[in-house]
Every structure is written in C-alpha cells, then in structure tokens.
Tab-separated table of C-alpha atoms and ligand atoms in Angstrom:
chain	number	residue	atom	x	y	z
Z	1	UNK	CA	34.363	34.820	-47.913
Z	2	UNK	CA	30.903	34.735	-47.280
Z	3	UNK	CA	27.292	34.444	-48.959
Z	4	UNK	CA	24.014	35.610	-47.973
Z	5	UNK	CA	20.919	34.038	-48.813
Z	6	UNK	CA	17.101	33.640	-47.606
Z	7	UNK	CA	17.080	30.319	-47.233
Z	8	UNK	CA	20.207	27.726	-46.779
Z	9	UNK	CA	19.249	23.790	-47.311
Z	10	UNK	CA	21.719	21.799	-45.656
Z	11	UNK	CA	21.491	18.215	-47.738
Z	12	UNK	CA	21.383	17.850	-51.288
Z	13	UNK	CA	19.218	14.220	-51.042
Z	14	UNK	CA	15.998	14.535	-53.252
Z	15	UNK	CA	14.267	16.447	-49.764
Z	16	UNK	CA	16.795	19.162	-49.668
Z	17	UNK	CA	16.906	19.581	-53.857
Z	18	UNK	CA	13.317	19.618	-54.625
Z	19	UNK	CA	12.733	21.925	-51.261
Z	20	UNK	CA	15.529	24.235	-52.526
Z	21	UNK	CA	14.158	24.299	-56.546
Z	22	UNK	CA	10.332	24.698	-54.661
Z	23	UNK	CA	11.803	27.506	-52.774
Z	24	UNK	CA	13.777	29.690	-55.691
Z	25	UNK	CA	11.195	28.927	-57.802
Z	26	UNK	CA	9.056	30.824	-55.355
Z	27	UNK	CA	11.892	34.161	-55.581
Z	28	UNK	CA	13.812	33.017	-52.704
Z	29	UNK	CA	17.912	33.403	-52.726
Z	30	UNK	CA	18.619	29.771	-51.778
Z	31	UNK	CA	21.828	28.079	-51.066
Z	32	UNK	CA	22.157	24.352	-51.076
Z	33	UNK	CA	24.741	22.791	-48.857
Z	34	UNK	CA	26.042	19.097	-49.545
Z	35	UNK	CA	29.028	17.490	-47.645
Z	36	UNK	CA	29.370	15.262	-50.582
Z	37	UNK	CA	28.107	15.265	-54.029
Z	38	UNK	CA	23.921	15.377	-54.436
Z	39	UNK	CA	22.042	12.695	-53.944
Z	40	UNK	CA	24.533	9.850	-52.900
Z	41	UNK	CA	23.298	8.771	-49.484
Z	42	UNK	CA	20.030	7.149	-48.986
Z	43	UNK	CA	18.333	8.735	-52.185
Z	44	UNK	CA	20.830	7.433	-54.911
Z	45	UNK	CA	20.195	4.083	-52.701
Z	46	UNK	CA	16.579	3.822	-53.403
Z	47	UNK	CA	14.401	1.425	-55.614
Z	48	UNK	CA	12.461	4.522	-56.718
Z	49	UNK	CA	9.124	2.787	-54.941
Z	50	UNK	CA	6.135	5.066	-54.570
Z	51	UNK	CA	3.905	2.759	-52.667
Z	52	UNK	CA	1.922	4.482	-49.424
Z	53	UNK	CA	0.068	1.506	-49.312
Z	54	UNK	CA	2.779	-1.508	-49.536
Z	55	UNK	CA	4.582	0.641	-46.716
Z	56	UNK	CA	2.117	1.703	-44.130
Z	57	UNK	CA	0.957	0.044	-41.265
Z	58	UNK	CA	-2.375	1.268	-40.984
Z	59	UNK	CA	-4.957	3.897	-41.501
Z	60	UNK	CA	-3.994	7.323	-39.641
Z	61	UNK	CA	-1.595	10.466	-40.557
Z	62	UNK	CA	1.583	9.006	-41.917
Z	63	UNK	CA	-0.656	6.980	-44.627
Z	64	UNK	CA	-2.560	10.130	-45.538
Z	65	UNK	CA	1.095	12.121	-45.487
Z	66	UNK	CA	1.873	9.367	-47.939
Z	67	UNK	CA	-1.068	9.459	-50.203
Z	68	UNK	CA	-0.728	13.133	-50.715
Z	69	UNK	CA	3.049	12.712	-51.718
Z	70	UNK	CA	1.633	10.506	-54.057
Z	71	UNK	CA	-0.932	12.186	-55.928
Z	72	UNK	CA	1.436	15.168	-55.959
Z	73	UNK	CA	3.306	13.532	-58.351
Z	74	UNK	CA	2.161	13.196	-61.842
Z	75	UNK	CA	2.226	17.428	-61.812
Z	76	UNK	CA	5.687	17.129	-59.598
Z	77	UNK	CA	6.921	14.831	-62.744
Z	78	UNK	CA	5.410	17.295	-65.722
Z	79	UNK	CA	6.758	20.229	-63.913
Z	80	UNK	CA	9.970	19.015	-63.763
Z	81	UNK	CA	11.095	17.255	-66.544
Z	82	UNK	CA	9.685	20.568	-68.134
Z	83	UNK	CA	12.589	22.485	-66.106
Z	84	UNK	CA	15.160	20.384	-66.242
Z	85	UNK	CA	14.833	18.440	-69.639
Z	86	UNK	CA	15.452	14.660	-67.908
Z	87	UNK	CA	13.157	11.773	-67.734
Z	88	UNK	CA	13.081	10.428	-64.178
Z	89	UNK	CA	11.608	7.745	-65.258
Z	90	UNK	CA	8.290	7.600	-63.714
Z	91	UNK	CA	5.520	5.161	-64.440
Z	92	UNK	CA	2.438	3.817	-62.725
Z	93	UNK	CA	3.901	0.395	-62.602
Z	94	UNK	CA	0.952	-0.656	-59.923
Z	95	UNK	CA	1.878	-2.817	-57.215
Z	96	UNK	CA	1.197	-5.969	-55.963
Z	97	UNK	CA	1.276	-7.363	-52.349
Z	98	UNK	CA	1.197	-10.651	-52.073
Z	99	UNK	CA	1.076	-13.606	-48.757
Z	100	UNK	CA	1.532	-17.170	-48.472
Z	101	UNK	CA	-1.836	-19.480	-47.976
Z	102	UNK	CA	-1.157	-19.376	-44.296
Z	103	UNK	CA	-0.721	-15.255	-44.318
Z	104	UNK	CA	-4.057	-14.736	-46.385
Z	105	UNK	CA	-6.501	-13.635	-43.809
Z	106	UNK	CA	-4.148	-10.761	-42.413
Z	107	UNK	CA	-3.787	-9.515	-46.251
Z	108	UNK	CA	-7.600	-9.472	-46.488
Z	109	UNK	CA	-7.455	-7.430	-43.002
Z	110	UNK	CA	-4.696	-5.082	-44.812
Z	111	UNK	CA	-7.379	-4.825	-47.916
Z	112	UNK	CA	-9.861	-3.553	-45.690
Z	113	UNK	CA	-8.618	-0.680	-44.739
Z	114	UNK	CA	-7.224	-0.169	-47.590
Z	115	UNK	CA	-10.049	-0.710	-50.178
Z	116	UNK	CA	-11.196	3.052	-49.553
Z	117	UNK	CA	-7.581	4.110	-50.893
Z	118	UNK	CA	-8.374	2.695	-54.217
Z	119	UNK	CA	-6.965	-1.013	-53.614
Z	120	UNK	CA	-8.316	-3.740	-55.744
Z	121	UNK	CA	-8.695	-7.206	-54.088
Z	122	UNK	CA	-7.723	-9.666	-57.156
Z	123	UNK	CA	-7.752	-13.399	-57.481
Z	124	UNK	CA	-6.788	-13.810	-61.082
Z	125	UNK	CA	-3.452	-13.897	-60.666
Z	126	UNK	CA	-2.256	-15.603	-63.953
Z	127	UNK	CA	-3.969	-12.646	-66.096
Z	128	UNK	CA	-2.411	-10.272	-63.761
Z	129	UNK	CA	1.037	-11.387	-63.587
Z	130	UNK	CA	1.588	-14.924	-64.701
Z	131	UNK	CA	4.877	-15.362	-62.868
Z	132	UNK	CA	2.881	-15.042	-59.828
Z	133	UNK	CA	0.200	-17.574	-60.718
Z	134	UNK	CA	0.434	-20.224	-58.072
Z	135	UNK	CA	-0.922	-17.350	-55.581
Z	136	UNK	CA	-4.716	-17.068	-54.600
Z	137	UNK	CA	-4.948	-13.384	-54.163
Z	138	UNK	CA	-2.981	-9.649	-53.686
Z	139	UNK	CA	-4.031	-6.525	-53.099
Z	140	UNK	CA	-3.711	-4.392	-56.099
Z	141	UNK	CA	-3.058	-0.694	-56.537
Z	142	UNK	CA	-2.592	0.172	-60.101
Z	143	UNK	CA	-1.830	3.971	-59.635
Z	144	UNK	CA	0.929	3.328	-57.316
Z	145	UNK	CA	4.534	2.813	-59.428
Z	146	UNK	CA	8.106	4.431	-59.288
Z	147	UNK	CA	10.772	6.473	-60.462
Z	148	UNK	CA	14.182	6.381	-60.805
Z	149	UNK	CA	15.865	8.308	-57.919
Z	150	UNK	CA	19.285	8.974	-59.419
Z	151	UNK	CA	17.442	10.647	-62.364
Z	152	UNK	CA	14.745	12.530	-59.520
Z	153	UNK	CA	17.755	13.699	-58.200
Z	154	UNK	CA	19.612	15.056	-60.638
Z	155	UNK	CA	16.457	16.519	-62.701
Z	156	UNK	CA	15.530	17.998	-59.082
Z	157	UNK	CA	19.445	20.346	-59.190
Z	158	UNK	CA	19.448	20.784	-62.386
Z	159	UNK	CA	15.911	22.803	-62.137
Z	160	UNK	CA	17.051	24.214	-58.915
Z	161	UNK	CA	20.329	25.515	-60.551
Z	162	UNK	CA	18.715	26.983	-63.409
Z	163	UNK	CA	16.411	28.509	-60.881
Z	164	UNK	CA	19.635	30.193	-59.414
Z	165	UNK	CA	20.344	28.321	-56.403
Z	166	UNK	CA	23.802	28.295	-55.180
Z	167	UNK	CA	25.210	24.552	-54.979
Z	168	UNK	CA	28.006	24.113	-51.952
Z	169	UNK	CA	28.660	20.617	-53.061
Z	170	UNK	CA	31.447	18.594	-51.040
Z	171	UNK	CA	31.491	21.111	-48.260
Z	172	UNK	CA	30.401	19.907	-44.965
Z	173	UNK	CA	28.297	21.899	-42.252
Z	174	UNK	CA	30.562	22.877	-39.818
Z	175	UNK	CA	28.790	24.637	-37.379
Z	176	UNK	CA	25.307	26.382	-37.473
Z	177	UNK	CA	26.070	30.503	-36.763
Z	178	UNK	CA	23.945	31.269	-34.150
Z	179	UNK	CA	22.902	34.465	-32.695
Z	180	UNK	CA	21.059	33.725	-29.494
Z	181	UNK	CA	17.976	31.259	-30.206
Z	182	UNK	CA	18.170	32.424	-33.765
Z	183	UNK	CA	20.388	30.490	-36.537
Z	184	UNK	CA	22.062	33.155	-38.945
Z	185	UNK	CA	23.930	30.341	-41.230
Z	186	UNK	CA	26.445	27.815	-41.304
Z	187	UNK	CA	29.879	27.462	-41.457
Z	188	UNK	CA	31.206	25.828	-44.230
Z	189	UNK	CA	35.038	24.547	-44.416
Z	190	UNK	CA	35.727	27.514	-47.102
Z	191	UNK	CA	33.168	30.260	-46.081
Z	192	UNK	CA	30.506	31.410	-43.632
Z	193	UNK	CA	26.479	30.893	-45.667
Z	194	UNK	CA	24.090	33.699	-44.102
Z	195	UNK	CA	20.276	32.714	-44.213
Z	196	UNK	CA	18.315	35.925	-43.695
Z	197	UNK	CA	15.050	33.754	-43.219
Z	198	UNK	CA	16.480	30.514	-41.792
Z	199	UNK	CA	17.795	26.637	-42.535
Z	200	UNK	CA	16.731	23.585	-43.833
Z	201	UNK	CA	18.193	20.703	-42.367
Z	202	UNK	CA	17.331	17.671	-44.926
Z	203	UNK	CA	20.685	15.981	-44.150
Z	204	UNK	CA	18.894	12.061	-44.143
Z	205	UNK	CA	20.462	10.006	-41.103
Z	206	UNK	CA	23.078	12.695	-40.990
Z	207	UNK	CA	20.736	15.569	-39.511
Z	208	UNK	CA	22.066	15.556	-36.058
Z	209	UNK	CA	25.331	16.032	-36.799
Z	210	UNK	CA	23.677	19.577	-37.094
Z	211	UNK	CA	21.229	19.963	-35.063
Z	212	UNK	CA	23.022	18.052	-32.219
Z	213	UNK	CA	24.694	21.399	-31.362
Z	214	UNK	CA	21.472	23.600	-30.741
Z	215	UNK	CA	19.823	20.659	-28.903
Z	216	UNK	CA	20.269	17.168	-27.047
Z	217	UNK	CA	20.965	14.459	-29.516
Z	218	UNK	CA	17.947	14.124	-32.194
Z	219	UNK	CA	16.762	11.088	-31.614
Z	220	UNK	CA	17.155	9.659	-35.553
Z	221	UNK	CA	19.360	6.571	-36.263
Z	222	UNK	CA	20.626	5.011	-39.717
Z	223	UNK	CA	18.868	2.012	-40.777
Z	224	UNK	CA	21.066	0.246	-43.728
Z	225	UNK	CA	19.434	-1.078	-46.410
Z	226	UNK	CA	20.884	-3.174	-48.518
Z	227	UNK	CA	19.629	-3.811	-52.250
Z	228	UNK	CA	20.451	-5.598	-55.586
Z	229	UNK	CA	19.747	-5.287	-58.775
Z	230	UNK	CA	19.828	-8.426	-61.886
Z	231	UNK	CA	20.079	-7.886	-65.609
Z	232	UNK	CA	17.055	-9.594	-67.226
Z	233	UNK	CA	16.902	-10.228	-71.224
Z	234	UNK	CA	13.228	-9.992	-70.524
Z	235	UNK	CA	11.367	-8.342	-67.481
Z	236	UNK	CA	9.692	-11.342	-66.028
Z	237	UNK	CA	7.416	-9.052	-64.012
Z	238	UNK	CA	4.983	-6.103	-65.120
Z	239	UNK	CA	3.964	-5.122	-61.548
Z	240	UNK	CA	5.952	-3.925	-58.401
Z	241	UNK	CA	5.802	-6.988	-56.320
Z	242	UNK	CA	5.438	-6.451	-52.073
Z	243	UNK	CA	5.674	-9.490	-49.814
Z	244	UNK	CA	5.529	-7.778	-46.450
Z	245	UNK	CA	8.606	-5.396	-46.542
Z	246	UNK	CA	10.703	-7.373	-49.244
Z	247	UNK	CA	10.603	-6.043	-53.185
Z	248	UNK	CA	10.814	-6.840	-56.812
Z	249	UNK	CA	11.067	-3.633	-58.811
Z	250	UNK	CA	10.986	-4.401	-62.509
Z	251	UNK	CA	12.783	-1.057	-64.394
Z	252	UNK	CA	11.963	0.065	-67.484
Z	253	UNK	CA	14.942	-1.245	-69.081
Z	254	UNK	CA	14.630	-4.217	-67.941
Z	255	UNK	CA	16.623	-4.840	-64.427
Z	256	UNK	CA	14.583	-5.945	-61.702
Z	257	UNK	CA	15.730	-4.798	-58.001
Z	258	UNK	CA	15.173	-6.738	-55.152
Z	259	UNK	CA	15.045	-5.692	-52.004
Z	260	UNK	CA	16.195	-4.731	-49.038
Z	261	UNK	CA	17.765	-5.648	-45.452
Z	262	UNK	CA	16.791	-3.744	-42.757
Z	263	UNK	CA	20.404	-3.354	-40.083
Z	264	UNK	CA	20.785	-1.475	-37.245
Z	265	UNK	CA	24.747	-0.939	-38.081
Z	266	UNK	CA	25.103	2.485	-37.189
Z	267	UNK	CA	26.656	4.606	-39.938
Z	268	UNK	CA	28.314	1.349	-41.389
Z	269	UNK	CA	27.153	1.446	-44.998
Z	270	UNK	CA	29.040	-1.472	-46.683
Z	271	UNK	CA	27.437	-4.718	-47.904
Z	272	UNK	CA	27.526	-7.075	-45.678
Z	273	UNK	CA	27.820	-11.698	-45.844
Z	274	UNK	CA	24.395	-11.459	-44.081
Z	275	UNK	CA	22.968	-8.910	-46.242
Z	276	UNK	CA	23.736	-10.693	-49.542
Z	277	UNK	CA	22.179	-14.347	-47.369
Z	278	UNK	CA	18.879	-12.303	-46.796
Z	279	UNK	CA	18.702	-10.827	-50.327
Z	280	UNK	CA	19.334	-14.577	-51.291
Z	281	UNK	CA	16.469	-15.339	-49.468
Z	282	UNK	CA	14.455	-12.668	-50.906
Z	283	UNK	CA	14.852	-14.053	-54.727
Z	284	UNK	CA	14.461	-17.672	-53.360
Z	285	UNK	CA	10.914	-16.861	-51.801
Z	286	UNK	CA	10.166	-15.134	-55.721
Z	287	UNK	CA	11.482	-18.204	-57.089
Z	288	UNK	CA	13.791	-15.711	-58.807
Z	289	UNK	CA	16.339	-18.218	-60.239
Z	290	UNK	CA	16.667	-18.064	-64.095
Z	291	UNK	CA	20.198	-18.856	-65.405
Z	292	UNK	CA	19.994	-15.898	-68.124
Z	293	UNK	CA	19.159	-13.453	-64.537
Z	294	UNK	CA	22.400	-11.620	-63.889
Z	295	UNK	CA	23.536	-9.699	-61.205
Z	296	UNK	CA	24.436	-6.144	-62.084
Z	297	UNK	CA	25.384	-5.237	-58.529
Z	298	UNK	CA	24.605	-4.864	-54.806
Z	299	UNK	CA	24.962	-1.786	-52.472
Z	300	UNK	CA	23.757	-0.227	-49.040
Z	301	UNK	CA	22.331	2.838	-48.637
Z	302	UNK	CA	21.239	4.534	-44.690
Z	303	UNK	CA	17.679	5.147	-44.183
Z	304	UNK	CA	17.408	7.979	-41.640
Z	305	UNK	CA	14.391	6.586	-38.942
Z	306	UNK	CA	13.310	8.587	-35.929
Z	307	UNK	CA	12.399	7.112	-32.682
Z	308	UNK	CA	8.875	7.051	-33.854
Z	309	UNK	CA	9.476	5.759	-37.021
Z	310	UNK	CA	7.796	9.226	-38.574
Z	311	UNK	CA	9.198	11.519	-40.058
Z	312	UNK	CA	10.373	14.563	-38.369
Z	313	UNK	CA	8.840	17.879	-39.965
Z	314	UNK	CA	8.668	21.579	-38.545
Z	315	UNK	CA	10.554	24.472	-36.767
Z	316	UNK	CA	13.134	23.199	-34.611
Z	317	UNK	CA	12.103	23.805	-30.821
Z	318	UNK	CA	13.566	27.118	-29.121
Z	319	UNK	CA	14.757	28.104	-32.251
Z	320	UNK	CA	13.078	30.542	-34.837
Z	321	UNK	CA	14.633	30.190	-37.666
Z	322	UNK	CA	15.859	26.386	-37.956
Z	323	UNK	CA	13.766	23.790	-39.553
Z	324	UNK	CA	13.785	19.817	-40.085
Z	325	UNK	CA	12.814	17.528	-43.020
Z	326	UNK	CA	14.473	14.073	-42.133
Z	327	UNK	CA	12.957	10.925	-40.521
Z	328	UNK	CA	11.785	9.925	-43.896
Z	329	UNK	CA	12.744	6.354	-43.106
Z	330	UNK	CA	11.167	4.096	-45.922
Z	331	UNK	CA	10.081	6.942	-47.903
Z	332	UNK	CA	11.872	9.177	-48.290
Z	333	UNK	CA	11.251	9.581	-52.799
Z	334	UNK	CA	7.533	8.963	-52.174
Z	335	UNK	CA	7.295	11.777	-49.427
Z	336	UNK	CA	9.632	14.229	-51.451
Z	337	UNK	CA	6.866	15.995	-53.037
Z	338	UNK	CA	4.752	16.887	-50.394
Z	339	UNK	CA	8.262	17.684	-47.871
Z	340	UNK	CA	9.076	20.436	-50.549
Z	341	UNK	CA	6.027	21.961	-50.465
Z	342	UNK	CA	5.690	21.707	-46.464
Z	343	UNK	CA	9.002	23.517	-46.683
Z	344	UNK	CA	7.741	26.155	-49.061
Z	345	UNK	CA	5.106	26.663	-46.978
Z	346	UNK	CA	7.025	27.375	-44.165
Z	347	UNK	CA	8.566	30.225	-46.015
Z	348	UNK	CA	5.606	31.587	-47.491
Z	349	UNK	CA	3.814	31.184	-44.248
Z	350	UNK	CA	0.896	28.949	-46.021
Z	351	UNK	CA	-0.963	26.450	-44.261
Z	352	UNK	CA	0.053	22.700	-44.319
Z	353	UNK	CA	-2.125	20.196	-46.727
Z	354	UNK	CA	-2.933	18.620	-43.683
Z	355	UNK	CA	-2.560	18.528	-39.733
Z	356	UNK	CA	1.070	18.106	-39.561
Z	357	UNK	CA	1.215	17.947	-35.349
Z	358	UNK	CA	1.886	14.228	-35.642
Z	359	UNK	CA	5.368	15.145	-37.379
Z	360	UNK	CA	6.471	17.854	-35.691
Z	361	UNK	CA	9.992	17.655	-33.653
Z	362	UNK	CA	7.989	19.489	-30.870
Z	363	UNK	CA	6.678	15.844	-29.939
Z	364	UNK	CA	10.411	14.980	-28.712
Z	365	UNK	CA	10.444	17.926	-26.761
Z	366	UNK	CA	11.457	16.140	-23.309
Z	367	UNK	CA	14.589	14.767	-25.386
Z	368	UNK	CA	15.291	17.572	-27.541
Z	369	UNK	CA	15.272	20.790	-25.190
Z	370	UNK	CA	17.440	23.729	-26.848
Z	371	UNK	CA	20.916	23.898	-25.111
Z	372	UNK	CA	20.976	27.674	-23.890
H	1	LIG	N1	11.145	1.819	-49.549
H	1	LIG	C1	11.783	0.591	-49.494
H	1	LIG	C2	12.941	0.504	-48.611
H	1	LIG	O1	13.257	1.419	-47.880
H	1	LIG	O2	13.572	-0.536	-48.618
C-alpha cells in the first residue's frame, strides 16, 4: 500500500497539527504521521503558558520569535475554534514575575529591557494579587496568558481532518525514502507515504530518530519536565505567577499547576522522588499549603532542547526537500503559531515574518553534514 501526498508531517504534537491544518488549509494534500496518538509527548505535558517574556533571557531573536507567536494568537484562537468547534481555553490571564528582597535589582534589570515589550513595573501588590502581598514589586504583562494544550491539540486535528489531512496515528517513521539528496517519503510499519513537495519533521525530542539517518546525530536532547496540578475550591490566584523558571498556572476551572523540574534523564519520562522534592519546594516557596488544596496528579513530559537552546527551523542541510520544526524547548505552545506559518511559508515559498538565520539547522552544519 502506499499514499501520495504534497506534504508529509512527521509528529502530531501541536507543531506538526497546526503546520499540517496551516498547510491543507492552503490546498495542499497533507499526511500527518504520529508514532503514537496526537499530542501525548511534550504538548499534552504542557501548562498551556504563553509567556515570551517570563521565558526569555534577553532582548535579541528568540524573544522577538516569541512575541510574534504571541500576538499571532488571538486570530490563531478565533480561527480555530471557528473550524473545529472546541474551546482551547485561552485567556489573557497576565503574568506575574516575581523575586525575593535580595533578587530585586536583577528583576528591575529584567524590566528594563523589557518595559518596551509592554511590561508594567507594579508595586501594589495586594490590589494586584493579594496572595502575593508581602512582595515589593513584579513585572507585569497583562496580555500574556494561556491555553489549554490538550484542547490546542485536539481543536488543531480536528480542523486539520476536516481540512482533509490524512492522520497515520500509532505508526512510527521507519525510514525516510530517499532518492539521492532528495526525501520522497517515509516508511511507515503498514505502507510507504510519498511527499511530492517534501517532509516535516516536528517529532519534539524524538526528531533525530529521523533525521539521524540523512545526517550525523542532530544535536537535540530531551529535557523532562515534571509538573503537578492541585484541585482548589477557589482559585487563590488571578495571575500566572513566574519566580525565575518555576510556575503557578491558575485554570479556568479552578486547578492551579505548578511547575516544573528541569532533568537531563535522557528519554526517561517517569516521575521521579526528586522531582516530586523540587515540586515540593516549588509550592513551599508560594506558600502553597491550604488543607482544602488537593492534588489531582503529577506527570513528566520531554522538552526537546537543541544544543543552543533555540529552536531548530529550516530546510535540512544537503537535502531539498526535508525540513525541521523541533528545538522548541520551553515553548513549544507559545511558538506553535508562528512554526505553522514558517512552515506554510516554506511551501508557498513566502518570506519569513522575520530573519530566521538565527534558527536555521544550517548553523550546526560542522555537526550535521549530510551522510552521502
Ligand atoms: N514553559 C514552561 C516549561 O517548559 O516548564
């Protein structure tokens, strides 16, 4: 058996659904590849944060990568809850970042930079978020918030379905069909998928088991993650709370996450005695201990991180018709919007939103050279 399509996206996370609905939205034949069902790796282990500021580092590309993503979203959320009829759940939340007395002067260096993003510098705390009244200050960003990635996801295939894609859900990626430098398709265990324009590989941590054959190893790695969530009778925050890379996420409905570990334990995705001590940690430094808090549950999901820590965007090197979306790291919901449309413009041959050199897997070239 075989198929033939234009484009094949190899990953069903939120990257690989929204890039294949983007795509056969645009009249392209698209097949969608998943070893396992859609959106159960990193994506269905996300809080749902869409935060460029919380999360970067500093001024420069991958914060402007990350605003875009952003402000792509309240037309990414009309469009498709139009199409696919679900509520994902998305809300400006805003989010706070807070620091301890003794941290304050590097969060007023962080405001600095940020202020021209549309940060707020705020000292009234109590009217803000009374929970959080004992501290001076935060940077505020009221138009940052969240969604809930399970719900992205599965709005995302459902519009991408209805669009006509062809789901190959539970089927792993055998081998990419090559023909010379050019990649026809993959194999799949049941049947060969022919791409007459090329392939996606939004696979998450998972990419190089693809593109490891066309090239030395990619040089990604899984970062675990691991996350809880409580059952609140009331949401005792409004706000999504940062304290340098550690979360409170209150959800509509009133469970608050808290997160999340960062492990270098290779493709190990189980909770772990540590994992539950720092998350313990985490709710101690929130002061998150109310008897009528419950714990709902705790899991582990693998961020996929590049040697760089950027994400890893383009037209795989020494081969024309491969591309990568993974590397997403931290954020990989946020930076879902603008990676479909990056994607779609590689098909349609329009020009990126911005100068994507900084992403591109050509920057690994000395580690990535094409095997012949
Ligand atoms: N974006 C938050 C995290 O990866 O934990």
């Amino acid at each position: 058996m075989s198929g033939r399509y234009d484009w094949i996206v190899v990953g069903a996370g939120i990257i690989g659904s929204l890039t294949a609905w983007r795509l056969a939205q645009n009249g392209f034949r698209v097949a969608l590849v998943d070893a396992g069902a859609p959106g159960q790796q990193a994506t269905g282990a996300a809080a749902g944060i869409l935060s460029p500021l919380a999360e970067a580092g500093t001024i420069g590309p991958f914060t402007t990568l990350m605003m875009h993503s952003l402000h792509r979203y309240p037309d990414l959320v009309l469009e498709l809850t139009e199409e696919s009829g679900i509520d994902i759940q998305y809300h400006s939340t805003g989010v706070l970042q807070i620091a301890k007395e003794d941290e304050l002067v590097r969060l007023r260096q962080r405001y600095a930079w940020q202020e021209s993003f549309g940060a707020v510098w705020v000292t009234d705390m109590q009217k803000l978020e009374p929970s959080l009244a004992e501290y001076h200050a935060a940077i505020y960003t009221p138009k940052e918030g969240q969604v809930h990635p399970p719900l992205l996801v599965q709005a995302a295939v459902r519009a991408a379905l209805a669009r006509n894609v062809h789901a190959f859900f539970g089927e792993p990626v055998r081998s990419l069909l090559r023909d010379g430098l050019q990649v026809r398709g993959v194999q799949l265990p049941t049947q060969d998928l022919w791409a007459d324009a090329g392939v996606i590989i939004t696979a998450g941590a998972w990419s190089h088991l693809i593109v490891d054959s066309v090239s030395a190893p990619l040089p990604l790695s899984p970062i675990r993650g691991q996350i809880l969530s409580l059952k609140t009778d009331h949401a005792p925050f409004r706000h999504i709370i940062f304290h340098q890379h550690s979360y409170l996420v209150p959800k509509r409905d009133g469970r608050l996450i808290v997160g999340a570990t960062e492990d270098d334990a290779g493709f190990d995705s189980r909770v772990t005695a540590s994992g539950i001590t720092r998350l313990a940690e985490i709710l101690q430094f929130f002061r998150i201990s109310e008897p009528t808090f419950y714990l709902e549950k705790v899991w582990a999901g693998l961020r996929p991180k590049s040697a760089d820590g950027l994400p890893i965007l383009g037209r795989w090197p020494g081969q024309d018709s491969l591309y990568i979306a993974t590397g997403h790291y931290r954020n990989g919901v946020l930076l879902s919007a603008i990676t479909a449309d990056i994607a779609l413009g590689w098909a349609t041959n329009k020009p990126a939103p911005m100068d994507l050199s900084p992403f591109h897997p050509q920057r690994f070239h000395n580690t990535i050279l094409p095997k012949g």
